[in-house]
Coordinates of C-alpha atoms and ligand atoms in Angstrom, one line a residue:
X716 CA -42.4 15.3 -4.5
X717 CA -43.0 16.0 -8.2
X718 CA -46.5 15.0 -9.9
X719 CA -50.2 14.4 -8.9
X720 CA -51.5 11.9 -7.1
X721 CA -54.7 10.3 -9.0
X722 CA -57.8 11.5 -7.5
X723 CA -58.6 7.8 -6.9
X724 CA -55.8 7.1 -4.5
X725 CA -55.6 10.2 -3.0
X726 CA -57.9 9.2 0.2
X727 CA -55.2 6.2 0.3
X728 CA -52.2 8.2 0.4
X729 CA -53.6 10.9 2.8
X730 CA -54.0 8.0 5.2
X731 CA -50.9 6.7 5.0
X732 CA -49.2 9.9 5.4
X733 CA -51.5 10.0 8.6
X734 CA -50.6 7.1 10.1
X735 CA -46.9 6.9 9.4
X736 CA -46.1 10.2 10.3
X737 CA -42.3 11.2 9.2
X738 CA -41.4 8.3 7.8
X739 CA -40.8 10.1 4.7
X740 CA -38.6 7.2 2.7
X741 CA -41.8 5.2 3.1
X742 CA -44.4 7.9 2.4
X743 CA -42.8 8.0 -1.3
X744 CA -42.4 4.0 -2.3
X745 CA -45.9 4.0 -1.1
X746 CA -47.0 7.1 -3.2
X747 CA -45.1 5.9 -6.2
X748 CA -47.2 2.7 -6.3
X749 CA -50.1 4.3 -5.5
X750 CA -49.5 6.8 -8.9
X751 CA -49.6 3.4 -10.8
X752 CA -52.6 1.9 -9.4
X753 CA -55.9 3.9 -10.4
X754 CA -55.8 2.1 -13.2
X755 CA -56.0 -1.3 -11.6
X756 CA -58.9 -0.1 -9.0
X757 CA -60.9 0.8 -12.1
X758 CA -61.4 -2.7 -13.4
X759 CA -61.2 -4.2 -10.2
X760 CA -64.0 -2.7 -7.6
X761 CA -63.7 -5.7 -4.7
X762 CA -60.2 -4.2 -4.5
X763 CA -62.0 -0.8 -3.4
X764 CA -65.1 -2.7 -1.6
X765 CA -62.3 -4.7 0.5
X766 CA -59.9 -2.2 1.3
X767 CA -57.1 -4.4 -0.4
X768 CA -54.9 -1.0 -1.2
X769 CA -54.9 0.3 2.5
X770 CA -54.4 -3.4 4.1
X771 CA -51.2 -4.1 1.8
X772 CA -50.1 -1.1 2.9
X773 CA -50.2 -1.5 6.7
X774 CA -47.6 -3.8 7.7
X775 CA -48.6 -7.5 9.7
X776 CA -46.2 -6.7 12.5
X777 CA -43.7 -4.0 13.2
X778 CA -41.3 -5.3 15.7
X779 CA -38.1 -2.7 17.4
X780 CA -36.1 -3.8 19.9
X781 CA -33.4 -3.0 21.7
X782 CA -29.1 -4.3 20.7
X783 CA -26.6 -4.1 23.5
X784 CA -23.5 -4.7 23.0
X785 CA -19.8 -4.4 24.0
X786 CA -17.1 -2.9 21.9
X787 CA -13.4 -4.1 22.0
X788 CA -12.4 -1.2 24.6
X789 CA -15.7 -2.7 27.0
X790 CA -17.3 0.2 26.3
X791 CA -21.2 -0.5 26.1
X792 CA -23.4 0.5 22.9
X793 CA -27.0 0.6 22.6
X794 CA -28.7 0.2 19.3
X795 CA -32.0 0.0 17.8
X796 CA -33.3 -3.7 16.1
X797 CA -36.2 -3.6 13.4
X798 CA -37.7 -6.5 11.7
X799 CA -41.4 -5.0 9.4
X800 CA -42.8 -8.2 8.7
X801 CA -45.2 -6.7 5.9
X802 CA -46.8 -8.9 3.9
X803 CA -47.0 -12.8 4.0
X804 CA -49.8 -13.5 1.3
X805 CA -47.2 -15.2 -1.1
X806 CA -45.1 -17.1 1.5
X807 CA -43.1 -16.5 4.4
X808 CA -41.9 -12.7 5.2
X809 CA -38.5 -12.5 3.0
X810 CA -36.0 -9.6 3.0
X811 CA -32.6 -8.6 4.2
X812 CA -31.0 -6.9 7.3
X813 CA -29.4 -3.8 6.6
X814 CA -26.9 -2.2 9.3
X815 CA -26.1 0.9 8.5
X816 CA -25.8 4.1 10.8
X817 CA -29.3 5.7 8.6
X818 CA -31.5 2.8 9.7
X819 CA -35.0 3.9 11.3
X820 CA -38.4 2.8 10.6
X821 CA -39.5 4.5 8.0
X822 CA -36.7 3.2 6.0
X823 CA -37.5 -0.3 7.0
X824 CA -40.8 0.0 5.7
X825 CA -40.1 1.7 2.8
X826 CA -37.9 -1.4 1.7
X827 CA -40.5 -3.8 3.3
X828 CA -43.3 -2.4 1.4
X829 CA -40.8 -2.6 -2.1
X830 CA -40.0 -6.3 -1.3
X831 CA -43.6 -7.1 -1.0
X832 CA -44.3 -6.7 -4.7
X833 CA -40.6 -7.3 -5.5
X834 CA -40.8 -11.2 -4.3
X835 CA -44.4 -11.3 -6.1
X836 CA -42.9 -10.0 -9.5
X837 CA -40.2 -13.0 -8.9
X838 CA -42.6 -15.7 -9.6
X839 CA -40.9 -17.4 -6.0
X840 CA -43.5 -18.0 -3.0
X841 CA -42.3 -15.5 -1.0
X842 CA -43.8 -13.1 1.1
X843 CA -42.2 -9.4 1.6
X844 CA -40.1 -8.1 4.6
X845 CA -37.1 -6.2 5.6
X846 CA -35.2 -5.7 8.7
X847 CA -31.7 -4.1 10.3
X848 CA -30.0 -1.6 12.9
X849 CA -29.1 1.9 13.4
X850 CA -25.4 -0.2 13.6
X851 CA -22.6 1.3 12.0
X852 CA -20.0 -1.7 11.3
X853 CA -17.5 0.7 9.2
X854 CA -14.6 0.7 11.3
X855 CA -15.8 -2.3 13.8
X856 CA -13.2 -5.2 14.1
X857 CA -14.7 -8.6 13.3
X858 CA -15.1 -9.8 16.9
X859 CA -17.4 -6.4 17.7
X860 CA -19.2 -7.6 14.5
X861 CA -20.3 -10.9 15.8
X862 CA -21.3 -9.7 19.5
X863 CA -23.2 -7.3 17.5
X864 CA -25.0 -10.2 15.5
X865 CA -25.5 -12.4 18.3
X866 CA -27.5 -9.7 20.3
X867 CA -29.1 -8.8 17.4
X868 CA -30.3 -12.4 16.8
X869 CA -31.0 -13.1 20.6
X870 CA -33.9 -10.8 20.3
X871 CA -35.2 -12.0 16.5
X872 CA -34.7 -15.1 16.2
X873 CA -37.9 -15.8 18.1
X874 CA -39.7 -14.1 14.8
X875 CA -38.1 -16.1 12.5
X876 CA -38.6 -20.0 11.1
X877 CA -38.3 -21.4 7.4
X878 CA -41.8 -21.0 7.2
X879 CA -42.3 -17.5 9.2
X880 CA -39.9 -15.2 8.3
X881 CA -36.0 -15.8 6.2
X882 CA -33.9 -12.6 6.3
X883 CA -30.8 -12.2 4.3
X884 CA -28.3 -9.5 3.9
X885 CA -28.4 -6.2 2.2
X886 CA -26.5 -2.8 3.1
X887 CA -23.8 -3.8 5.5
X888 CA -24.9 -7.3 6.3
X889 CA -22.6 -9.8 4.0
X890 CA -21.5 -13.3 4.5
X891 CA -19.4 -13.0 7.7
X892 CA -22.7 -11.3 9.4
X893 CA -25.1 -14.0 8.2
X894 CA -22.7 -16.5 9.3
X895 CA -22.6 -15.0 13.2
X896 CA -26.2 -14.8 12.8
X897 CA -26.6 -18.4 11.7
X898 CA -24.9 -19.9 14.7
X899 CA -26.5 -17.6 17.4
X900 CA -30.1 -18.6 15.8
X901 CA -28.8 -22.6 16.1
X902 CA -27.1 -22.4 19.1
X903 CA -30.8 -20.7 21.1
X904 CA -33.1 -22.8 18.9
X905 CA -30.8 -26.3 19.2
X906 CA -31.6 -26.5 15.4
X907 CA -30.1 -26.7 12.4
X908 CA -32.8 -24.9 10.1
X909 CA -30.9 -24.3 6.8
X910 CA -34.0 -22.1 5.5
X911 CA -33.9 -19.3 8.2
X912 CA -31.6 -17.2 6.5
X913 CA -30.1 -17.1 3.2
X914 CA -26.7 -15.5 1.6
X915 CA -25.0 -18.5 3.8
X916 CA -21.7 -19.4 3.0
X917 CA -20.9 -22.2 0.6
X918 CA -19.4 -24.8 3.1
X919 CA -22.5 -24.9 5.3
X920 CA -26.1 -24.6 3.6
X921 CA -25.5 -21.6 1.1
X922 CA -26.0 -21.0 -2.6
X923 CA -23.9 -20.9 -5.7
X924 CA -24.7 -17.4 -7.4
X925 CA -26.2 -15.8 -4.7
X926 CA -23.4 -13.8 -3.8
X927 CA -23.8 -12.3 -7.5
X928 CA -27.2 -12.4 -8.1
X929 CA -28.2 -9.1 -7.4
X930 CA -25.4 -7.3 -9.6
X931 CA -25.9 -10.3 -12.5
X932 CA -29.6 -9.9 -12.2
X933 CA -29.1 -6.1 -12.7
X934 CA -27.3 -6.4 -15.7
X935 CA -29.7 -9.5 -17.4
X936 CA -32.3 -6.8 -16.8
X937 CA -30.7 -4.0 -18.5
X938 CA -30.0 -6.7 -21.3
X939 CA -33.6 -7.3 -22.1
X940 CA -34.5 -4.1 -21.8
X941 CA -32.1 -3.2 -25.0
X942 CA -33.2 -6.2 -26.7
X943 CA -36.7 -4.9 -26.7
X944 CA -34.4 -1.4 -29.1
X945 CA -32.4 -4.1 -30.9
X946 CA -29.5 -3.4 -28.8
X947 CA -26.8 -4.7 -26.6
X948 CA -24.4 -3.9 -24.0
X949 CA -21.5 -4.4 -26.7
X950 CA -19.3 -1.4 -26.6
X951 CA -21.8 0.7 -24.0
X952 CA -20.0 3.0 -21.2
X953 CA -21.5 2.1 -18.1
X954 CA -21.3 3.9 -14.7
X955 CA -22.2 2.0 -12.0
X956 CA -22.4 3.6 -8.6
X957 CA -21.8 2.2 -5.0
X958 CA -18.7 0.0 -4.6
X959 CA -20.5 -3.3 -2.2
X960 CA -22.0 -6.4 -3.4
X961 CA -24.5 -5.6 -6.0
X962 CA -22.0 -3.1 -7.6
X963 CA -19.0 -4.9 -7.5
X964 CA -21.1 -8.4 -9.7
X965 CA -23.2 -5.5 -11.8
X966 CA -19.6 -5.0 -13.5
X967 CA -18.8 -8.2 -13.0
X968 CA -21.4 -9.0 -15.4
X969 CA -21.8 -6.0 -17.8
X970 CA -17.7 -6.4 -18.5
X971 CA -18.9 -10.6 -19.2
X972 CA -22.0 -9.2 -21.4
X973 CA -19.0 -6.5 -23.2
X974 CA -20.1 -3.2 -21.9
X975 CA -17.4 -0.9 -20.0
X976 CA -17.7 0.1 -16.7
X977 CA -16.0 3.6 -16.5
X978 CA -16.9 4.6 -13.5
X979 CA -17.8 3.4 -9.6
X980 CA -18.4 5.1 -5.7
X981 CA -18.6 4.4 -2.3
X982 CA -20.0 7.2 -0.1
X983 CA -16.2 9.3 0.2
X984 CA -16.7 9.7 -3.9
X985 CA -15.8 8.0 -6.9
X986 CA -12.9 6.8 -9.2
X987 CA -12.9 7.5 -13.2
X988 CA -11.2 4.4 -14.9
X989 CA -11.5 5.2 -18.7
X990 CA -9.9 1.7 -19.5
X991 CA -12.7 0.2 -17.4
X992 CA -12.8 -0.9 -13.6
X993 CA -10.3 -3.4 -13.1
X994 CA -12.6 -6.1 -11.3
X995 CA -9.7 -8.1 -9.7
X996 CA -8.0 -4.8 -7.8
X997 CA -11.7 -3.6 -6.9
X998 CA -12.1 -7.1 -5.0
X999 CA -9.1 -7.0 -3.4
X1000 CA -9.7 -3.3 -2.1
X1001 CA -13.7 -3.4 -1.1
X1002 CA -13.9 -7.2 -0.4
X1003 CA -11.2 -8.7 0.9
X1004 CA -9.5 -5.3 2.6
X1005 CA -13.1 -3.5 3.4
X1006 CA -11.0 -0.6 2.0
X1007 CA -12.4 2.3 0.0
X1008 CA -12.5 3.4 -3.0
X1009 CA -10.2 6.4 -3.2
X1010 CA -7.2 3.0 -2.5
X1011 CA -8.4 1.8 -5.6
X1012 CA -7.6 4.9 -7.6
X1013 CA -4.2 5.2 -5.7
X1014 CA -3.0 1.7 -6.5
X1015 CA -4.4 2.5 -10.9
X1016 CA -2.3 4.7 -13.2
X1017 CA -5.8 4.9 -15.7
X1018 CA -7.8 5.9 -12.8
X1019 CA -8.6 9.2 -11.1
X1020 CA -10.4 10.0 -7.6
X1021 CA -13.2 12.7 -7.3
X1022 CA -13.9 13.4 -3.6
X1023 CA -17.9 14.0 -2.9
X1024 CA -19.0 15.4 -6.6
X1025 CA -21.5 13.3 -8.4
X1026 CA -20.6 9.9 -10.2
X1027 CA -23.5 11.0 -12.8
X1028 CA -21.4 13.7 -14.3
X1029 CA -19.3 11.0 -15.7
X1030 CA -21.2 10.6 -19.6
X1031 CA -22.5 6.8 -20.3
X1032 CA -25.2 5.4 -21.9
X1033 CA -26.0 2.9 -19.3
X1034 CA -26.3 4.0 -15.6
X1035 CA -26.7 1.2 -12.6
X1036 CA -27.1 3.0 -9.6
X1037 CA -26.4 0.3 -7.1
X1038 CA -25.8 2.5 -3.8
X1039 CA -28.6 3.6 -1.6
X1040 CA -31.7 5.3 -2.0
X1041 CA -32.4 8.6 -3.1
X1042 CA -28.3 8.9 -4.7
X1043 CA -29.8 10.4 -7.8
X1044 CA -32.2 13.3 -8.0
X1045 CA -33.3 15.1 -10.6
X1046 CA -30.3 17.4 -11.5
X1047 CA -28.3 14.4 -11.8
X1048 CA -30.8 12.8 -14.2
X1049 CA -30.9 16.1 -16.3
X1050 CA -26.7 15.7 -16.6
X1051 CA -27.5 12.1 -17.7
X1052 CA -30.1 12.9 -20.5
X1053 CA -27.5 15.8 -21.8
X1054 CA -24.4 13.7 -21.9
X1055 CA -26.5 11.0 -23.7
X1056 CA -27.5 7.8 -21.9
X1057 CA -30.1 6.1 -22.7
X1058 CA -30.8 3.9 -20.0
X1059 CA -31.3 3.7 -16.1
X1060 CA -31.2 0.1 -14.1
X1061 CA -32.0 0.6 -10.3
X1062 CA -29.5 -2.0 -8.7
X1063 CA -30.1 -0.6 -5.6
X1064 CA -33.7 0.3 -4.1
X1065 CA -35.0 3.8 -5.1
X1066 CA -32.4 5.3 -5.8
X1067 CA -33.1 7.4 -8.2
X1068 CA -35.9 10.4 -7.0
X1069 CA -39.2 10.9 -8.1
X1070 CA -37.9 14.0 -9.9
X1071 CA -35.2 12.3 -11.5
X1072 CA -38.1 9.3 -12.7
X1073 CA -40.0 12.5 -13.9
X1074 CA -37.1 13.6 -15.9
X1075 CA -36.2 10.2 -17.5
X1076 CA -39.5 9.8 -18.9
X1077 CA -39.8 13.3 -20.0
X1078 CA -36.5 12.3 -22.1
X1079 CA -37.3 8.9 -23.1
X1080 CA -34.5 7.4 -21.3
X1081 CA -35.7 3.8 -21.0
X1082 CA -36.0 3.5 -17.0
X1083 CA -36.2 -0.1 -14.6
X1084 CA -37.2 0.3 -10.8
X1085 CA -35.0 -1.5 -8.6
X1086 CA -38.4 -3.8 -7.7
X1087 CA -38.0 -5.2 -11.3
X1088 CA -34.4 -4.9 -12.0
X1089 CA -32.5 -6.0 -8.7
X1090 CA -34.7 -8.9 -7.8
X1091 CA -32.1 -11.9 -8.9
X1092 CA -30.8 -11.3 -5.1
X1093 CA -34.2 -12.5 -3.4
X1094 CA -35.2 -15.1 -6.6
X1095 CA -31.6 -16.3 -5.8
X1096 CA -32.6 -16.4 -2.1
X1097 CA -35.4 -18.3 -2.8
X1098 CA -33.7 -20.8 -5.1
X1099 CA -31.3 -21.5 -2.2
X1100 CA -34.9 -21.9 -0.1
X1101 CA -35.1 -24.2 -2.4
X1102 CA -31.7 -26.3 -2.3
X1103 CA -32.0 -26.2 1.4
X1104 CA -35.4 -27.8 1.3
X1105 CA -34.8 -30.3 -0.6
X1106 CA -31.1 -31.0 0.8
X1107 CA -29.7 -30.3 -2.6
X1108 CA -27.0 -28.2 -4.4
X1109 CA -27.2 -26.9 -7.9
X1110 CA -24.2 -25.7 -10.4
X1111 CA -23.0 -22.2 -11.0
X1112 CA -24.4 -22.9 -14.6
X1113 CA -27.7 -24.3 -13.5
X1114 CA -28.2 -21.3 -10.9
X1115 CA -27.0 -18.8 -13.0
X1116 CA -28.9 -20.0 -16.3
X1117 CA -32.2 -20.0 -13.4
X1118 CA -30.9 -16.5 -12.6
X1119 CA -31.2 -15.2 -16.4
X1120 CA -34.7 -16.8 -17.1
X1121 CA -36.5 -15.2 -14.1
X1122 CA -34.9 -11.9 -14.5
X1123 CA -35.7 -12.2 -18.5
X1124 CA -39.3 -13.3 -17.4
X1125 CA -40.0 -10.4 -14.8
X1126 CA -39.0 -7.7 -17.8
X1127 CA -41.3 -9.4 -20.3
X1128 CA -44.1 -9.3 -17.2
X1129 CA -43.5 -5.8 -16.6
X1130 CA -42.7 -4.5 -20.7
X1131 CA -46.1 -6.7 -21.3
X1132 CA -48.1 -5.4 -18.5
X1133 CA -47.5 -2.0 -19.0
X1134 CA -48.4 -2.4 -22.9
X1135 CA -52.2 -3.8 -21.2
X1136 CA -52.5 -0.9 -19.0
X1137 CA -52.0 1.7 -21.7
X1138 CA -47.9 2.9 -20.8
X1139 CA -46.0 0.7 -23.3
X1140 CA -42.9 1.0 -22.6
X1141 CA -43.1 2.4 -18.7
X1142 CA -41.6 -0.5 -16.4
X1143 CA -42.7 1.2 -13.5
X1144 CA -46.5 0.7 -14.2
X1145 CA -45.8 -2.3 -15.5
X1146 CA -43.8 -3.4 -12.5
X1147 CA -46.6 -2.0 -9.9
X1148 CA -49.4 -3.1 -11.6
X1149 CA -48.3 -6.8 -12.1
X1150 CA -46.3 -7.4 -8.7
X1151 CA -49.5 -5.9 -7.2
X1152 CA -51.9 -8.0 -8.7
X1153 CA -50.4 -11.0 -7.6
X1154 CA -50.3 -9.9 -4.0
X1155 CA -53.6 -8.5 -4.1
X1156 CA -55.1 -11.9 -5.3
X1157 CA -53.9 -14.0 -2.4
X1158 CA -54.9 -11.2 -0.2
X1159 CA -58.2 -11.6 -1.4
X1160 CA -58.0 -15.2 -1.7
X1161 CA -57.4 -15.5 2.1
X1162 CA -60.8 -13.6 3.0
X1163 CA -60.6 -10.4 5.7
X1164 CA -56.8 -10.7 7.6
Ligands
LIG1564 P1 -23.1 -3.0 0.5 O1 -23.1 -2.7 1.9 O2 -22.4 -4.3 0.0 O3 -22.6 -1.8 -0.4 C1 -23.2 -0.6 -0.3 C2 -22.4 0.4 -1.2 O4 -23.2 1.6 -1.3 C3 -21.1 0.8 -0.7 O5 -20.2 1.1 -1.7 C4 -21.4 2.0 0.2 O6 -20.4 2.9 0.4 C5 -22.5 2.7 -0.7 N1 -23.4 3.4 0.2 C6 -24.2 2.9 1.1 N2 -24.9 3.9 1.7 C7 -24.5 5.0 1.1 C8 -24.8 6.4 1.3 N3 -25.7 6.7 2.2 N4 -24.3 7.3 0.5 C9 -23.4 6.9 -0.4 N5 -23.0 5.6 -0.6 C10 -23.6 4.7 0.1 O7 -24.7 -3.1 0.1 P2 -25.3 -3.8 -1.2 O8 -24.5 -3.7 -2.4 O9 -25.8 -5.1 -0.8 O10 -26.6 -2.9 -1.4 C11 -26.6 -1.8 -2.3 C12 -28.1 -1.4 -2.6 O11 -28.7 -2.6 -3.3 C13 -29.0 -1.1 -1.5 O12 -30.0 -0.2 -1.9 C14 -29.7 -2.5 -1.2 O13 -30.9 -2.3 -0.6 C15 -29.9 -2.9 -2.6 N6 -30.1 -4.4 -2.8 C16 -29.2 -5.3 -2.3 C17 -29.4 -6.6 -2.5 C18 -28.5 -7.7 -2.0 O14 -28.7 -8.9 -2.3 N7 -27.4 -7.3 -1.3 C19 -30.6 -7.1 -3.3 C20 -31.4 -6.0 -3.8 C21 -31.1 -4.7 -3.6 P3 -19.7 3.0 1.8 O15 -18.9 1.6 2.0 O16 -18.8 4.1 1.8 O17 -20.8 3.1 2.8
LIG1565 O1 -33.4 -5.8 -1.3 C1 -33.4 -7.0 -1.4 O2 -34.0 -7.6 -2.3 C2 -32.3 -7.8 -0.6 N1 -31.6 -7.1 0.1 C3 -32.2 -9.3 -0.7 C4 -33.3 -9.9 0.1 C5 -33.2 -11.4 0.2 O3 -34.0 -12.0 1.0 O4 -32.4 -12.1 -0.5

């Protein structure tokens, strides 16, 4: 991993590595905050006296468990179940269930531990948490999908409440999963508890814009952060990788805001479009026919499939990688710089490298963590926390118009925070500093737990 770690945290770090042996994913989102924090331990020594740093990062509970299940053949599968219920000094444990073949702990907690300070910078009172299976659904017919959720939940749901824990869907998990997840968690519990899970569907407790608030809240971000160079989206290549939710709205919105999306991926490589993703046929294929993305090049005269190959050789000004972690290392962030582009919106979490973060600051491309930049999905969540609450059900205007202020807000917290802490202009500080502040205050608040 490229860079020091500051002689202050150092101690920190060397005991997380320690105790989470392996888990590499989380050993970096832990280091990467960590690089940001010496400055915050300086002016604040009953963070030091109280061991605030090392309790945030040791999770509240860890809980794996075990998902058997029964394919369509009756041929028996066993999988693994996490739920890293990591922090809870803001509110209940919040953060999605990913299913995806890659799952293991250290990946959990990586994305727990990003949550954590991801919910804080969101203003929302919500508490950080992340969850999912080894489970790989590509492939799986929808009736092997929902005896997969309903083992999964027969094990959870007794870790779960409105006001314990409220998963949601990320990699994976969608709609259709939260919905067989829904009714296994009523049907054992004999309640109808709106605010256990959110990303429900629209007919029965969900939200208006939360199926595009990650992808909308991506592109918002990106917005602001041209503002701040007196510029706009208007006229701006974009490449946006991944092909799933968060991608498929990130267009969505950047085509609304008049950028061009030129280029998108799903993990069998990516189409070139040079008259810009047609959204309608990209729904069609990766929603509504869980197809992939080499269909959508076949069914496009103006578009062309790469097989493997990297999305970021495609020149842009704007990149959104909206994928999976680690998609974009440091090589790929040199081919950015050369062919131009001038800014780098995480949609997804971490994917881009530490070397790659290096490299982008090194070239003064303007650069958002996904911690910042993707956190319209889980303000979204918590706004339909919210609705559910209070039994009531806002307008795609009101929640989108919510949607813009918080993710306008959370850049203007992390541009203004970084300016305080002596890195004008680096959102990463600015986004560690200020979501960590927030938690460490209630952590303190709430004496030695
Ligand atoms: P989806 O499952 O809807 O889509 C994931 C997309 O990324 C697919 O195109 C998939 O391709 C591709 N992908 C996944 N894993 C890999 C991989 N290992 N290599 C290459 N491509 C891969 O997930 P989301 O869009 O919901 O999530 C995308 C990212 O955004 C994740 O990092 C997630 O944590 C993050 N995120 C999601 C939020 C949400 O509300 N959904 C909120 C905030 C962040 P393929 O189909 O071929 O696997
Ligand atoms: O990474 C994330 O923020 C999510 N997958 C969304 C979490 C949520 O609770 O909406």
């Amino acid at each position: 991993m490229s860079g020091e770690v500051p002689a202050r945290v150092q101690a920190i770090y060397d005991e997380v590595l320690h105790r989470n042996p392996g888990e590499t994913e989380f050993h970096q989102a832990v280091r990467e905050v960590l690089e940001s924090l010496a400055v915050v331990l300086d002016r604040h020594s009953e963070y030091t006296e109280m061991k605030t740093v090392q309790r945030i990062c040791e999770p509240e509970r860890q809980i794996i468990f075990r998902v058997p299940w029964q394919d369509d053949r009756g041929e028996v599968w066993i999988n693994r179940g996490f739920r890293v219920e990591f922090n809870s000094a803001l509110g209940p444990y919040k953060g999605g269930l990913r299913f995806h073949p890659s799952v293991n702990l250290g990946i959990v907690k990586f994305l727990g531990f990003e949550q954590i300070f991801k919910n804080a910078l969101t203003g929302m009172p919500i508490g950080g948490g992340k969850g999912g299976s080894d489970f790989d659904p590509k492939g799986r017919s929808d009736a092997e999908i929902m005896r997969f959720c309903q083992s999964f939940m027969t094990e959870l749901y007794r870790h779960l409440g409105e006001y314990t824990d409220v998963p949601a869907g990320d990699i994976g998990v969608g709609a259709r999963e939260i919905g067989y997840l829904f009714g296994q968690y009523k049907r054992i519990t004999n309640r109808y508890e709106s605010g256990v899970l959110t990303g429900k569907g629209l007919g029965w407790g969900g939200a208006l814009v939360r199926t595009e608030a990650t992808g909308y809240g991506a592109a918002f971000f990106a917005e602001a952060m041209m503002d701040v160079r007196g510029e706009s989206f208007d006229g701006r290549r974009v490449v946006v990788s991944g092909s799933g939710n968060v991608a498929v709205y990130g267009i969505e919105k950047v085509h609304q805001l008049g950028g061009t999306v030129v280029a998108c991926s799903d993990s069998g490589g990516y189409v070139v479009d040079e008259k810009g993703i047609d959204l309608d046929l990209l729904k069609q294929v990766k929603e509504f026919e869980r197809g992939r993305i080499s269909d959508y090049a076949e069914r496009r005269d103006s578009a062309s499939f790469v097989a493997g190959g990297s999305i970021w050789d495609v020149p842009c000004d704007v990149a959104i990688p909206s994928a999976t972690q680690n998609e974009l290392d440091g090589d790929a962030a040199a081919v950015l710089g050369r062919n131009g582009c001038r800014y780098v919106v995480e949609g997804a979490n971490m994917p881009a490298t530490p070397s790659a973060v290096k490299a982008f600051r090194e070239a003064g491309v303007l650069f958002a963590p996904g911690k910042a930049a993707n956190a319209g999905g889980v303000a979204t969540s918590a706004l339909e926390m919210q609705q559910n609450a209070s039994r009531d059900r806002w307008t795609f205007e009101h929640s989108e118009a919510r949607l813009a202020d918080i993710m306008r807000d959370i850049h203007a917290r992390c541009h203004e925070t970084a300016e305080e802490y002596g890195s004008p202009g680096d959102l990463v500080l600015g986004a560690n500093v200020a979501g960590f502040i927030q938690v460490a205050e209630a952590v303190h608040a709430h004496g030695l737990i």
